[in-house]
Short mmCIF file of C-alpha atoms in Angstrom, two decimals:
data_model
loop_
_atom_site.label_atom_id
_atom_site.label_comp_id
_atom_site.label_asym_id
_atom_site.label_seq_id
_atom_site.Cartn_x
_atom_site.Cartn_y
_atom_site.Cartn_z
CA MET A 732 -35.94 -43.44 -6.49
CA LYS A 733 -35.06 -42.68 -10.08
CA ASN A 734 -35.82 -44.74 -13.12
CA LYS A 735 -32.78 -45.33 -15.10
CA TYR A 736 -33.13 -43.54 -18.43
CA SER A 737 -31.97 -46.46 -21.19
CA ILE A 738 -32.68 -47.87 -24.42
CA PHE A 739 -35.48 -49.09 -23.06
CA SER A 740 -36.97 -46.55 -20.88
CA LEU A 741 -37.51 -44.40 -24.20
CA ILE A 742 -39.12 -47.57 -26.16
CA LYS A 743 -41.34 -47.94 -23.35
CA ASN A 744 -42.22 -44.08 -22.72
CA ALA A 745 -42.66 -44.06 -26.64
CA LEU A 746 -44.72 -46.43 -26.49
CA SER A 747 -47.18 -44.74 -23.75
CA GLY A 748 -47.18 -41.07 -26.38
CA HIS A 749 -44.69 -39.73 -24.14
CA GLU A 750 -46.84 -39.15 -20.74
CA ASN A 751 -45.63 -41.10 -18.28
CA TRP A 752 -41.89 -39.80 -17.78
CA GLN A 753 -41.10 -39.57 -14.19
CA ARG A 754 -40.63 -35.97 -12.85
CA ALA A 755 -37.00 -35.31 -13.59
CA TRP A 756 -36.62 -33.42 -10.00
CA ARG A 757 -39.40 -32.48 -7.25
CA ASP A 758 -40.88 -29.20 -5.98
CA PRO A 759 -40.37 -29.07 -2.30
CA GLU A 760 -41.31 -26.63 0.21
CA PRO A 761 -38.20 -25.45 1.81
CA LYS A 762 -37.73 -27.15 5.11
CA LYS A 763 -36.94 -24.88 8.01
CA GLU A 764 -33.50 -26.14 8.70
CA TYR A 765 -30.95 -27.87 6.28
CA ASP A 766 -27.48 -28.77 7.01
CA ALA A 767 -26.18 -27.11 4.08
CA ILE A 768 -28.02 -24.21 1.65
CA ILE A 769 -26.63 -23.70 -1.47
CA ILE A 770 -27.13 -20.19 -2.83
CA GLY A 771 -27.69 -19.92 -6.34
CA GLY A 772 -29.12 -22.95 -8.57
CA GLY A 773 -27.05 -23.34 -11.99
CA GLY A 774 -24.45 -25.73 -13.10
CA HIS A 775 -21.85 -25.06 -10.50
CA GLY A 776 -24.01 -24.78 -7.57
CA LEU A 777 -26.03 -28.00 -8.49
CA ALA A 778 -23.08 -29.77 -8.71
CA THR A 779 -21.75 -28.86 -5.67
CA ALA A 780 -25.08 -29.90 -3.99
CA TYR A 781 -24.63 -33.61 -5.71
CA TYR A 782 -21.21 -34.09 -4.74
CA LEU A 783 -21.71 -32.97 -1.19
CA ALA A 784 -24.58 -35.42 -1.65
CA LYS A 785 -22.85 -38.38 -3.15
CA LYS A 786 -19.26 -38.06 -1.87
CA HIS A 787 -19.87 -36.32 1.90
CA LYS A 788 -23.06 -38.39 2.33
CA LEU A 789 -24.73 -34.38 3.42
CA THR A 790 -28.26 -35.44 1.86
CA ASN A 791 -30.28 -33.12 4.53
CA ILE A 792 -29.07 -29.53 1.91
CA ALA A 793 -31.25 -27.32 0.10
CA VAL A 794 -30.10 -25.36 -3.73
CA VAL A 795 -32.02 -22.34 -3.76
CA GLU A 796 -32.96 -20.22 -7.16
CA LYS A 797 -34.34 -17.35 -7.58
CA GLY A 798 -35.52 -18.27 -11.39
CA TRP A 799 -35.69 -21.74 -12.74
CA ILE A 800 -32.68 -23.73 -12.48
CA GLY A 801 -30.21 -23.14 -15.34
CA GLY A 802 -31.52 -20.00 -16.10
CA GLY A 803 -28.51 -17.73 -15.39
CA ASN A 804 -25.23 -18.09 -16.66
CA THR A 805 -25.54 -21.79 -17.40
CA GLY A 806 -27.62 -21.37 -19.71
CA ARG A 807 -25.90 -18.71 -21.54
CA ASN A 808 -22.56 -19.58 -22.27
CA THR A 809 -21.36 -20.37 -25.33
CA THR A 810 -20.34 -24.24 -23.87
CA ILE A 811 -16.84 -24.38 -24.61
CA ILE A 812 -15.13 -27.06 -22.30
CA ARG A 813 -11.25 -27.03 -22.92
CA SER A 814 -8.34 -26.77 -19.73
CA ASN A 815 -5.53 -25.30 -21.71
CA TYR A 816 -4.22 -22.90 -18.85
CA LEU A 817 -1.13 -21.50 -18.35
CA TRP A 818 -0.21 -21.59 -14.77
CA ASP A 819 -0.20 -24.97 -12.55
CA ALA A 820 -2.96 -23.71 -10.04
CA SER A 821 -5.19 -23.52 -12.96
CA ALA A 822 -4.12 -26.42 -14.94
CA GLY A 823 -4.82 -28.81 -11.98
CA LEU A 824 -8.53 -26.98 -11.62
CA TYR A 825 -9.88 -27.11 -15.30
CA ASP A 826 -8.00 -30.40 -16.11
CA HIS A 827 -9.61 -31.68 -13.00
CA ALA A 828 -13.11 -30.68 -14.66
CA LEU A 829 -12.26 -32.17 -17.37
CA LYS A 830 -11.12 -35.35 -16.63
CA ILE A 831 -14.92 -35.23 -14.91
CA TRP A 832 -16.23 -34.13 -18.12
CA GLU A 833 -14.96 -37.41 -19.79
CA GLY A 834 -17.70 -39.97 -17.51
CA LEU A 835 -20.13 -37.58 -16.64
CA SER A 836 -23.05 -38.55 -19.31
CA GLN A 837 -22.43 -41.92 -17.80
CA GLU A 838 -22.18 -41.45 -14.35
CA LEU A 839 -25.59 -39.16 -14.20
CA ASN A 840 -26.93 -41.21 -16.70
CA TYR A 841 -28.11 -38.18 -18.27
CA ASN A 842 -26.71 -37.11 -21.76
CA VAL A 843 -24.65 -34.01 -21.58
CA MET A 844 -23.43 -34.48 -24.96
CA PHE A 845 -20.14 -33.79 -24.25
CA SER A 846 -18.49 -33.87 -27.45
CA GLN A 847 -14.32 -33.98 -27.21
CA ARG A 848 -14.15 -32.09 -31.20
CA GLY A 849 -10.77 -30.09 -30.12
CA VAL A 850 -11.05 -26.10 -29.15
CA MET A 851 -7.89 -24.14 -31.60
CA ASN A 852 -6.86 -21.25 -30.44
CA LEU A 853 -5.00 -18.80 -33.18
CA ALA A 854 -2.15 -17.12 -32.98
CA HIS A 855 -2.35 -13.65 -35.33
CA ASN A 856 1.15 -11.80 -34.08
CA LEU A 857 4.46 -12.40 -33.23
CA GLN A 858 3.93 -12.30 -29.18
CA ASP A 859 0.91 -14.77 -29.65
CA VAL A 860 2.90 -17.02 -31.07
CA ARG A 861 5.53 -16.83 -28.67
CA ASP A 862 2.35 -17.17 -25.74
CA LEU A 863 0.41 -19.77 -27.07
CA LYS A 864 4.31 -22.01 -28.04
CA ARG A 865 4.77 -21.26 -24.30
CA ARG A 866 1.35 -22.40 -23.58
CA THR A 867 1.98 -25.29 -25.49
CA HIS A 868 4.57 -26.64 -23.59
CA ALA A 869 3.27 -25.40 -19.87
CA ASN A 870 0.10 -27.52 -21.02
CA ARG A 871 2.39 -30.34 -21.59
CA LEU A 872 4.63 -30.49 -18.36
CA ASN A 873 1.11 -30.38 -16.57
CA GLY A 874 0.30 -33.59 -18.49
CA ILE A 875 -2.59 -32.05 -20.77
CA ASP A 876 -2.84 -32.73 -24.73
CA ALA A 877 -1.59 -29.70 -26.53
CA VAL A 878 0.21 -29.11 -29.92
CA TRP A 879 1.29 -26.48 -31.93
CA LEU A 880 -0.18 -26.18 -35.42
CA ASN A 881 1.23 -24.14 -38.35
CA THR A 882 -0.65 -22.18 -40.53
CA GLU A 883 -1.04 -24.96 -43.57
CA GLU A 884 -1.98 -27.35 -40.29
CA VAL A 885 -4.89 -24.83 -38.99
CA LYS A 886 -6.23 -24.68 -42.15
CA LYS A 887 -6.43 -28.26 -42.86
CA PHE A 888 -7.90 -28.75 -39.35
CA CYS A 889 -10.59 -26.34 -40.23
CA PRO A 890 -10.51 -25.53 -43.82
CA ILE A 891 -13.16 -22.57 -43.81
CA ILE A 892 -10.64 -20.14 -41.89
CA ASN A 893 -9.04 -17.57 -44.10
CA THR A 894 -5.34 -17.81 -43.77
CA SER A 895 -4.58 -15.68 -46.24
CA PRO A 896 -1.48 -13.67 -45.21
CA ASN A 897 -3.11 -10.36 -46.62
CA ILE A 898 -5.96 -9.92 -44.11
CA ARG A 899 -5.39 -7.55 -41.16
CA TYR A 900 -4.48 -10.35 -38.75
CA PRO A 901 -3.31 -13.11 -40.51
CA VAL A 902 -3.60 -16.55 -39.01
CA LEU A 903 0.17 -17.39 -38.24
CA GLY A 904 -0.50 -20.68 -36.01
CA GLY A 905 -2.27 -22.12 -33.54
CA THR A 906 -2.37 -24.37 -30.84
CA LEU A 907 -5.24 -27.14 -30.29
CA GLN A 908 -6.49 -29.25 -27.49
CA LYS A 909 -8.57 -32.26 -28.85
CA ARG A 910 -9.93 -33.29 -25.66
CA ALA A 911 -11.47 -30.22 -25.38
CA GLY A 912 -14.80 -29.70 -27.10
CA THR A 913 -18.36 -28.62 -26.19
CA ALA A 914 -21.24 -30.12 -24.06
CA ARG A 915 -24.99 -29.27 -23.54
CA HIS A 916 -25.72 -26.40 -20.83
CA ASP A 917 -28.53 -26.50 -19.95
CA ALA A 918 -28.74 -30.98 -19.79
CA VAL A 919 -25.97 -30.31 -17.46
CA ALA A 920 -27.94 -28.66 -14.77
CA TRP A 921 -30.81 -30.71 -15.51
CA GLY A 922 -28.50 -33.48 -15.18
CA TYR A 923 -27.21 -32.57 -12.04
CA ALA A 924 -30.36 -31.33 -10.58
CA ARG A 925 -31.45 -34.82 -11.07
CA GLY A 926 -28.63 -36.52 -9.65
CA ALA A 927 -28.79 -34.62 -6.20
CA ASP A 928 -32.78 -34.42 -6.04
CA ALA A 929 -32.45 -38.42 -6.45
CA MET A 930 -30.32 -38.37 -3.44
CA GLY A 931 -32.61 -36.28 -0.96
CA VAL A 932 -31.40 -32.81 -1.95
CA ASP A 933 -34.45 -30.22 -1.91
CA ILE A 934 -34.18 -27.79 -5.09
CA ILE A 935 -36.51 -24.75 -4.20
CA GLN A 936 -36.70 -22.33 -7.64
CA ASN A 937 -38.58 -19.22 -7.50
CA CYS A 938 -37.26 -18.64 -4.32
CA GLU A 939 -34.70 -15.32 -3.80
CA VAL A 940 -32.17 -14.55 -1.13
CA LYS A 941 -32.61 -11.66 0.92
CA GLY A 942 -30.19 -11.06 3.47
CA ILE A 943 -27.86 -13.41 5.11
CA LYS A 944 -28.45 -13.72 8.95
CA ARG A 945 -25.05 -13.83 11.06
CA ASN A 946 -24.24 -14.36 14.95
CA GLY A 947 -21.37 -12.73 15.42
CA ASP A 948 -18.73 -14.19 12.53
CA GLN A 949 -20.89 -17.87 12.33
CA VAL A 950 -23.46 -18.01 9.53
CA GLU A 951 -27.33 -18.57 11.11
CA GLY A 952 -29.38 -19.06 8.07
CA VAL A 953 -30.82 -17.17 5.00
CA GLU A 954 -33.75 -14.73 4.96
CA THR A 955 -35.76 -15.52 1.31
CA THR A 956 -38.79 -14.79 -0.41
CA LYS A 957 -40.05 -18.18 1.62
CA GLY A 958 -39.22 -17.48 4.71
CA PHE A 959 -36.05 -17.63 6.87
CA ILE A 960 -33.95 -20.92 6.20
CA LYS A 961 -32.07 -22.01 8.89
CA SER A 962 -28.56 -23.45 8.02
CA LYS A 963 -24.74 -23.19 9.65
CA LYS A 964 -23.35 -23.62 6.29
CA ILE A 965 -23.82 -21.32 3.00
CA GLY A 966 -22.32 -21.88 -0.16
CA VAL A 967 -23.06 -19.10 -2.57
CA VAL A 968 -22.09 -19.83 -6.11
CA ALA A 969 -24.19 -16.80 -7.48
CA ALA A 970 -21.76 -15.83 -10.60
CA GLY A 971 -22.76 -12.06 -11.34
CA HIS A 972 -24.86 -11.87 -8.35
CA SER A 973 -22.20 -12.48 -5.87
CA SER A 974 -21.34 -9.35 -4.50
CA VAL A 975 -25.25 -8.62 -4.10
CA ILE A 976 -24.86 -12.21 -1.27
CA ALA A 977 -21.80 -10.35 -0.34
CA ASN A 978 -22.80 -7.40 0.59
CA MET A 979 -26.01 -8.42 2.29
CA ALA A 980 -23.53 -10.88 4.45
CA GLY A 981 -21.53 -7.72 5.15
CA ILE A 982 -18.19 -8.77 3.30
CA ARG A 983 -16.65 -7.58 0.41
CA LEU A 984 -15.38 -9.22 -2.68
CA PRO A 985 -12.40 -8.62 -5.55
CA LEU A 986 -15.52 -8.87 -8.40
CA GLU A 987 -16.66 -6.00 -11.47
CA SER A 988 -20.42 -7.90 -12.76
CA LYS A 989 -20.40 -7.05 -16.44
CA PRO A 990 -22.70 -7.68 -19.36
CA LEU A 991 -21.19 -11.12 -21.43
CA GLN A 992 -22.49 -11.80 -24.84
CA ALA A 993 -23.35 -14.22 -27.08
CA LEU A 994 -25.42 -14.81 -30.13
CA VAL A 995 -26.64 -17.65 -32.61
CA SER A 996 -27.19 -17.48 -36.43
CA GLU A 997 -29.49 -19.13 -38.24
CA PRO A 998 -29.13 -23.08 -38.55
CA VAL A 999 -27.02 -24.45 -41.66
CA LYS A 1000 -25.61 -27.93 -42.59
CA PRO A 1001 -21.88 -28.63 -40.66
CA ILE A 1002 -19.56 -27.03 -41.78
CA ILE A 1003 -17.20 -26.45 -38.67
CA ASP A 1004 -16.43 -29.34 -36.77
CA THR A 1005 -14.50 -27.84 -33.91
CA VAL A 1006 -14.38 -25.30 -31.97
CA VAL A 1007 -12.16 -22.39 -32.89
CA MET A 1008 -11.42 -19.32 -30.58
CA SER A 1009 -9.12 -16.46 -31.46
CA ASN A 1010 -8.24 -13.83 -28.62
CA ALA A 1011 -6.30 -11.21 -30.41
CA VAL A 1012 -9.87 -10.16 -32.62
CA HIS A 1013 -12.13 -11.88 -30.15
CA ALA A 1014 -14.01 -14.16 -32.47
CA TYR A 1015 -14.66 -17.62 -31.11
CA VAL A 1016 -17.68 -19.86 -32.81
CA SER A 1017 -18.64 -23.11 -32.70
CA GLN A 1018 -21.32 -24.83 -34.12
CA SER A 1019 -24.20 -26.33 -32.08
CA ASP A 1020 -25.78 -29.79 -33.18
CA LYS A 1021 -29.19 -27.95 -34.66
CA GLY A 1022 -26.59 -26.35 -36.75
CA GLU A 1023 -26.66 -22.67 -35.58
CA LEU A 1024 -23.17 -20.97 -35.04
CA VAL A 1025 -22.02 -20.15 -31.67
CA ILE A 1026 -20.85 -16.75 -31.29
CA GLY A 1027 -19.33 -15.68 -28.54
CA ALA A 1028 -18.32 -11.90 -27.82
CA GLY A 1029 -16.57 -9.71 -25.60
CA THR A 1030 -17.95 -7.82 -22.50
CA ASP A 1031 -18.38 -4.16 -21.80
CA SER A 1032 -15.89 -2.11 -20.21
CA TYR A 1033 -19.31 -1.31 -17.26
CA ILE A 1034 -20.52 -2.41 -14.90
CA SER A 1035 -24.01 -3.68 -15.34
CA TYR A 1036 -26.62 -6.26 -13.94
CA THR A 1037 -29.24 -5.85 -17.30
CA GLN A 1038 -28.68 -9.17 -18.80
CA LYS A 1039 -27.97 -7.09 -22.10
CA GLY A 1040 -25.17 -5.52 -23.41
CA SER A 1041 -24.07 -3.06 -26.04
CA HIS A 1042 -24.56 -3.22 -29.49
CA ASN A 1043 -20.99 -2.33 -30.70
CA ILE A 1044 -19.43 -5.54 -28.65
CA VAL A 1045 -21.24 -7.74 -31.32
CA GLU A 1046 -20.24 -5.82 -34.12
CA GLU A 1047 -16.73 -5.55 -33.22
CA THR A 1048 -17.22 -9.50 -32.66
CA LEU A 1049 -19.24 -10.07 -36.40
CA ARG A 1050 -16.31 -8.11 -37.86
CA ALA A 1051 -13.33 -9.97 -36.88
CA ILE A 1052 -15.88 -13.23 -37.59
CA LEU A 1053 -16.46 -12.32 -41.69
CA GLU A 1054 -12.60 -11.55 -41.89
CA LEU A 1055 -11.64 -15.07 -40.46
CA TYR A 1056 -14.45 -17.09 -42.03
CA PRO A 1057 -15.60 -14.63 -45.34
CA ILE A 1058 -18.09 -17.64 -46.17
CA PHE A 1059 -20.25 -16.60 -43.29
CA SER A 1060 -20.92 -13.06 -45.00
CA ARG A 1061 -24.33 -13.63 -46.13
CA MET A 1062 -25.53 -15.33 -42.80
CA LYS A 1063 -28.12 -13.88 -40.31
CA MET A 1064 -27.91 -13.94 -37.04
CA LEU A 1065 -31.36 -15.43 -34.99
CA ARG A 1066 -30.56 -14.47 -31.30
CA GLN A 1067 -28.11 -12.01 -29.22
CA TRP A 1068 -28.32 -12.78 -25.41
CA GLY A 1069 -26.27 -10.94 -22.48
CA GLY A 1070 -25.32 -12.66 -19.09
CA ILE A 1071 -23.69 -11.29 -16.36
CA VAL A 1072 -20.17 -12.14 -15.00
CA ASP A 1073 -18.39 -11.66 -12.02
CA ILE A 1074 -14.48 -10.89 -13.16
CA CYS A 1075 -11.56 -11.28 -10.48
CA PRO A 1076 -8.76 -8.75 -11.06
CA ASP A 1077 -6.59 -12.16 -11.99
CA ALA A 1078 -9.23 -13.77 -14.44
CA SER A 1079 -9.38 -16.47 -11.85
CA PRO A 1080 -11.97 -17.94 -9.33
CA ILE A 1081 -12.34 -17.99 -5.93
CA ILE A 1082 -13.16 -21.19 -4.18
CA SER A 1083 -12.80 -20.23 -0.90
CA LYS A 1084 -13.71 -20.24 2.67
CA THR A 1085 -14.13 -16.73 4.46
CA GLN A 1086 -13.89 -14.58 7.42
CA ILE A 1087 -17.23 -15.80 8.11
CA LYS A 1088 -17.53 -18.98 10.06
CA GLY A 1089 -19.59 -21.45 7.66
CA LEU A 1090 -19.80 -19.07 5.06
CA TYR A 1091 -17.95 -20.23 1.64
CA PHE A 1092 -17.85 -18.42 -1.59
CA ASN A 1093 -17.88 -19.89 -5.22
CA CYS A 1094 -17.06 -16.80 -7.68
CA GLY A 1095 -14.99 -14.76 -10.14
CA TRP A 1096 -15.44 -17.16 -12.71
CA GLY A 1097 -15.78 -14.31 -14.96
CA THR A 1098 -16.16 -15.61 -18.89
CA GLY A 1099 -15.63 -18.85 -18.81
CA GLY A 1100 -17.07 -20.92 -15.95
CA PHE A 1101 -19.13 -23.27 -17.52
CA LYS A 1102 -15.74 -25.41 -18.59
CA ALA A 1103 -14.83 -25.88 -14.71
CA THR A 1104 -19.11 -26.66 -14.13
CA PRO A 1105 -17.94 -30.31 -12.34
CA GLY A 1106 -14.27 -29.76 -10.96
CA SER A 1107 -16.19 -27.00 -9.53
CA GLY A 1108 -18.78 -28.42 -7.98
CA ASP A 1109 -16.37 -31.44 -6.34
CA LEU A 1110 -14.25 -29.16 -5.09
CA PHE A 1111 -16.20 -26.55 -3.81
CA ALA A 1112 -18.60 -29.15 -1.94
CA TYR A 1113 -14.78 -30.25 -0.74
CA THR A 1114 -14.61 -27.48 0.68
CA ILE A 1115 -17.98 -26.44 2.37
CA ALA A 1116 -17.99 -30.40 3.90
CA ASN A 1117 -14.33 -30.27 4.77
CA ASP A 1118 -14.18 -26.52 6.01
CA GLU A 1119 -10.90 -26.43 4.48
CA PRO A 1120 -10.01 -26.70 0.62
CA HIS A 1121 -8.82 -29.21 -1.21
CA LYS A 1122 -5.11 -29.15 -2.62
CA LEU A 1123 -6.78 -28.60 -5.94
CA ASN A 1124 -8.05 -25.19 -5.13
CA ALA A 1125 -6.44 -24.10 -2.02
CA ALA A 1126 -4.27 -21.22 -4.70
CA PHE A 1127 -7.72 -19.95 -5.16
CA ASN A 1128 -8.80 -18.86 -2.11
CA LEU A 1129 -9.89 -15.38 -0.97
CA ASN A 1130 -6.67 -14.10 0.67
CA ARG A 1131 -4.24 -14.26 -2.25
CA PHE A 1132 -5.53 -10.66 -2.69
CA VAL A 1133 -3.96 -9.72 0.58
CA SER A 1134 -1.24 -11.93 0.63
CA GLY A 1135 -0.48 -11.09 -3.16
CA ASP A 1136 -0.09 -14.62 -4.43
CA LEU A 1137 -2.51 -14.36 -7.57
CA VAL A 1138 -3.40 -16.48 -10.38
CA ASP A 1139 -2.96 -13.96 -13.11
CA GLU A 1140 -4.57 -16.08 -16.20
CA HIS A 1141 -5.12 -12.74 -18.20
CA GLY A 1142 -2.29 -14.21 -20.87
CA ALA A 1143 -3.42 -17.68 -20.80
CA ALA A 1144 -7.12 -16.90 -21.14
CA ALA A 1145 -7.36 -13.17 -22.22
CA VAL A 1146 -10.43 -12.15 -23.05
CA ALA A 1147 -12.24 -14.90 -24.52
CA HIS A 1148 -12.32 -17.57 -21.48
CA MET B 119 -24.81 0.88 -24.98
CA PHE B 120 -26.43 4.16 -23.77
CA ILE B 121 -25.83 8.17 -24.76
CA ILE B 122 -23.41 9.94 -21.63
CA ASN B 123 -23.34 13.55 -21.25
CA CYS B 124 -20.23 15.11 -20.99
CA PRO B 125 -19.51 17.48 -18.72
CA TYR B 126 -17.11 18.97 -21.36
CA CYS B 127 -18.62 18.02 -24.68
CA GLY B 128 -22.44 17.42 -24.22
CA GLU B 129 -24.16 14.63 -25.09
CA ARG B 130 -21.79 11.49 -27.47
CA ASP B 131 -22.27 7.98 -27.81
CA GLN B 132 -20.80 5.25 -24.60
CA THR B 133 -18.93 3.90 -27.30
CA GLU B 134 -16.32 7.00 -27.07
CA PHE B 135 -16.02 7.11 -23.75
CA SER B 136 -14.47 4.25 -21.35
CA CYS B 137 -15.30 3.73 -17.94
CA GLY B 138 -13.08 3.82 -14.90
CA GLY B 139 -14.70 1.76 -12.37
CA GLU B 140 -15.63 2.83 -8.71
CA ALA B 141 -15.12 6.30 -8.17
CA HIS B 142 -14.66 7.98 -4.78
CA ILE B 143 -11.82 5.34 -3.62
CA GLU B 144 -9.27 7.52 -2.09
CA ARG B 145 -5.38 6.66 -2.65
CA PRO B 146 -3.90 5.93 1.28
CA LYS B 147 -2.39 9.04 2.45
CA GLN B 148 0.73 6.79 3.74
CA PRO B 149 0.85 3.81 1.59
CA THR B 150 4.19 3.19 3.70
CA GLU B 151 2.02 2.44 6.65
CA LEU B 152 -0.46 0.60 4.81
CA SER B 153 -1.33 -3.63 6.05
CA ASP B 154 -1.42 -5.90 3.78
CA ASP B 155 -5.12 -5.93 4.48
CA GLN B 156 -5.43 -2.24 3.42
CA TRP B 157 -3.76 -2.59 0.29
CA ALA B 158 -5.79 -5.44 -0.54
CA GLU B 159 -9.18 -3.20 0.25
CA TYR B 160 -7.36 -0.23 -2.00
CA LEU B 161 -6.42 -2.23 -4.76
CA PHE B 162 -8.75 -5.12 -5.18
CA MET B 163 -11.74 -5.15 -3.03
CA ARG B 164 -15.17 -3.19 -5.18
CA LYS B 165 -18.78 -2.65 -4.30
CA ASN B 166 -19.54 -3.49 -6.91
CA ILE B 167 -23.56 -2.74 -6.68
CA LYS B 168 -26.06 -3.88 -8.59
CA GLY B 169 -28.39 -0.15 -8.20
CA ILE B 170 -27.13 3.16 -7.74
CA GLN B 171 -23.42 3.42 -8.21
CA PHE B 172 -21.07 6.23 -8.45
CA GLU B 173 -18.20 5.71 -11.26
CA ARG B 174 -15.64 7.54 -12.73
CA TRP B 175 -15.24 7.79 -16.69
CA ASN B 176 -13.23 9.15 -19.40
CA HIS B 177 -14.12 10.28 -22.95
CA ALA B 178 -11.33 8.78 -24.36
CA HIS B 179 -12.69 9.58 -28.03
CA GLY B 180 -13.34 13.14 -27.41
CA CYS B 181 -11.74 15.86 -24.72
CA ARG B 182 -10.01 12.82 -22.62
CA LYS B 183 -11.43 14.74 -19.08
CA TRP B 184 -12.32 12.48 -16.58
CA PHE B 185 -15.62 12.58 -14.76
CA ASN B 186 -17.47 11.58 -12.32
CA MET B 187 -20.83 9.64 -12.69
CA VAL B 188 -23.94 8.10 -11.04
CA ARG B 189 -25.03 4.94 -12.69
CA ASP B 190 -28.22 2.57 -12.24
CA THR B 191 -26.41 -0.62 -12.61
CA SER B 192 -29.42 -2.72 -12.81
CA ASN B 193 -30.63 -0.72 -15.82
CA ASP B 194 -27.55 1.53 -17.13
CA LYS B 195 -30.23 4.97 -16.55
CA ILE B 196 -27.86 7.63 -15.77
CA GLN B 197 -28.62 10.00 -12.58
CA ALA B 198 -25.74 12.39 -13.13
CA VAL B 199 -22.72 13.56 -14.46
CA TYR B 200 -20.28 15.61 -12.52
CA LYS B 201 -16.85 17.36 -12.80
CA MET B 202 -13.86 15.82 -10.82
CA GLY B 203 -13.39 17.55 -7.57
CA GLU B 204 -17.23 18.23 -7.28
CA LYS B 205 -19.32 16.65 -4.99
CA PRO B 206 -20.86 14.01 -5.55
CA PRO B 207 -24.93 14.54 -5.97
CA VAL B 208 -26.35 13.05 -2.31
CA LYS B 209 -28.58 10.05 -2.63
#
């Protein structure tokens, strides 16, 4: 049984020099067989395990992770959470996640530092204005909060933005989702890991999957660096490496894996209390609780698994940031990194069964998976437990690339997801 | 970011090029006779290999010609560059 985190546990442990905190999760050796195995110990995978145990009472399960939990894209994103997507299917999916975010710290008894500081999306040309206004209306029809701001209102909401009409891409307005915001990404992985572990889920780190064993069209288990583990149900949540796992299982996915970069500045005093995204010039920025500016850059145009990304991508982003925020011109950037994102042709995820019995894929989140973590885990757990999709993820099946029923979110999500 | 040896122009910076994705995907000879599954395979399904990959590149800010490349996607090292229509180097 896990000790509850509270003000009292904090005081008690402070008095003993913080040396007696209970381990947040165990470090078990894999058993020979599980009822289900989740490949990938990121936020989505751990959330899947958590909801499988909590809602579907499937506790004899394992999460296998080749590195350490939360060390992939969960720890590499810019932590933005929003649900203002254009199409009904996406709105349903992302707002489901946002609703879980709103109570997540309490549910997990783990502070994920969810902060509803609002996300503003800027328009820089007339087509942006038309698209974003349309999206605002679509959001409101789906019960998602969205407002259109004119240039003065944008300036009022975030005073450091340069709203001069003389810049190369002037700010013509923007949309605001007030319920949107950010969360502490590592805490999401740790909170779900702790919660899943408490219900008996084995989280096995430093355990890389080397093969998927099939008997005809039924999965039998996974070959790992810690030996063979048997299971009739395997959920793959491997982000950029989804295609690598799919190749092991002998199935094809419509994914391309590319490096997506982000960077943070030196920490400064509070200067920007919201998240501002700009798809047209590709610049988005927020400020972490430590005071760093968190800046998202773009993806490289070619497939790569290097977790680095090209320098020119960073240059382009910073150029746009400096035009929109001249006040940042003398700031120093501290760190830059890349994560490998798996991009679908329609910029929407896949949460789906496959043609192989017992093999499920949750992938294709591309550049914007973090925001969906709780919803993705919840719906993927439902799909695995019931062997059929929940109505909220039915549209995100793999078969849509055959039927042509795509969920084209390029317009709403653009490059900055 | 890397240097690409364009078969027509020689060594240039990668930012001059654009990547056209996986190479040697043949356009169906009888498009009208394709099933939905075959269309999906042609249009959307990709190898997305971690390792040696064959791909198409275009020297967009140079000679604007297309060519093929063999590149290791796990470290971005280019193994070979060859012109369109030429046989890929055997690996």
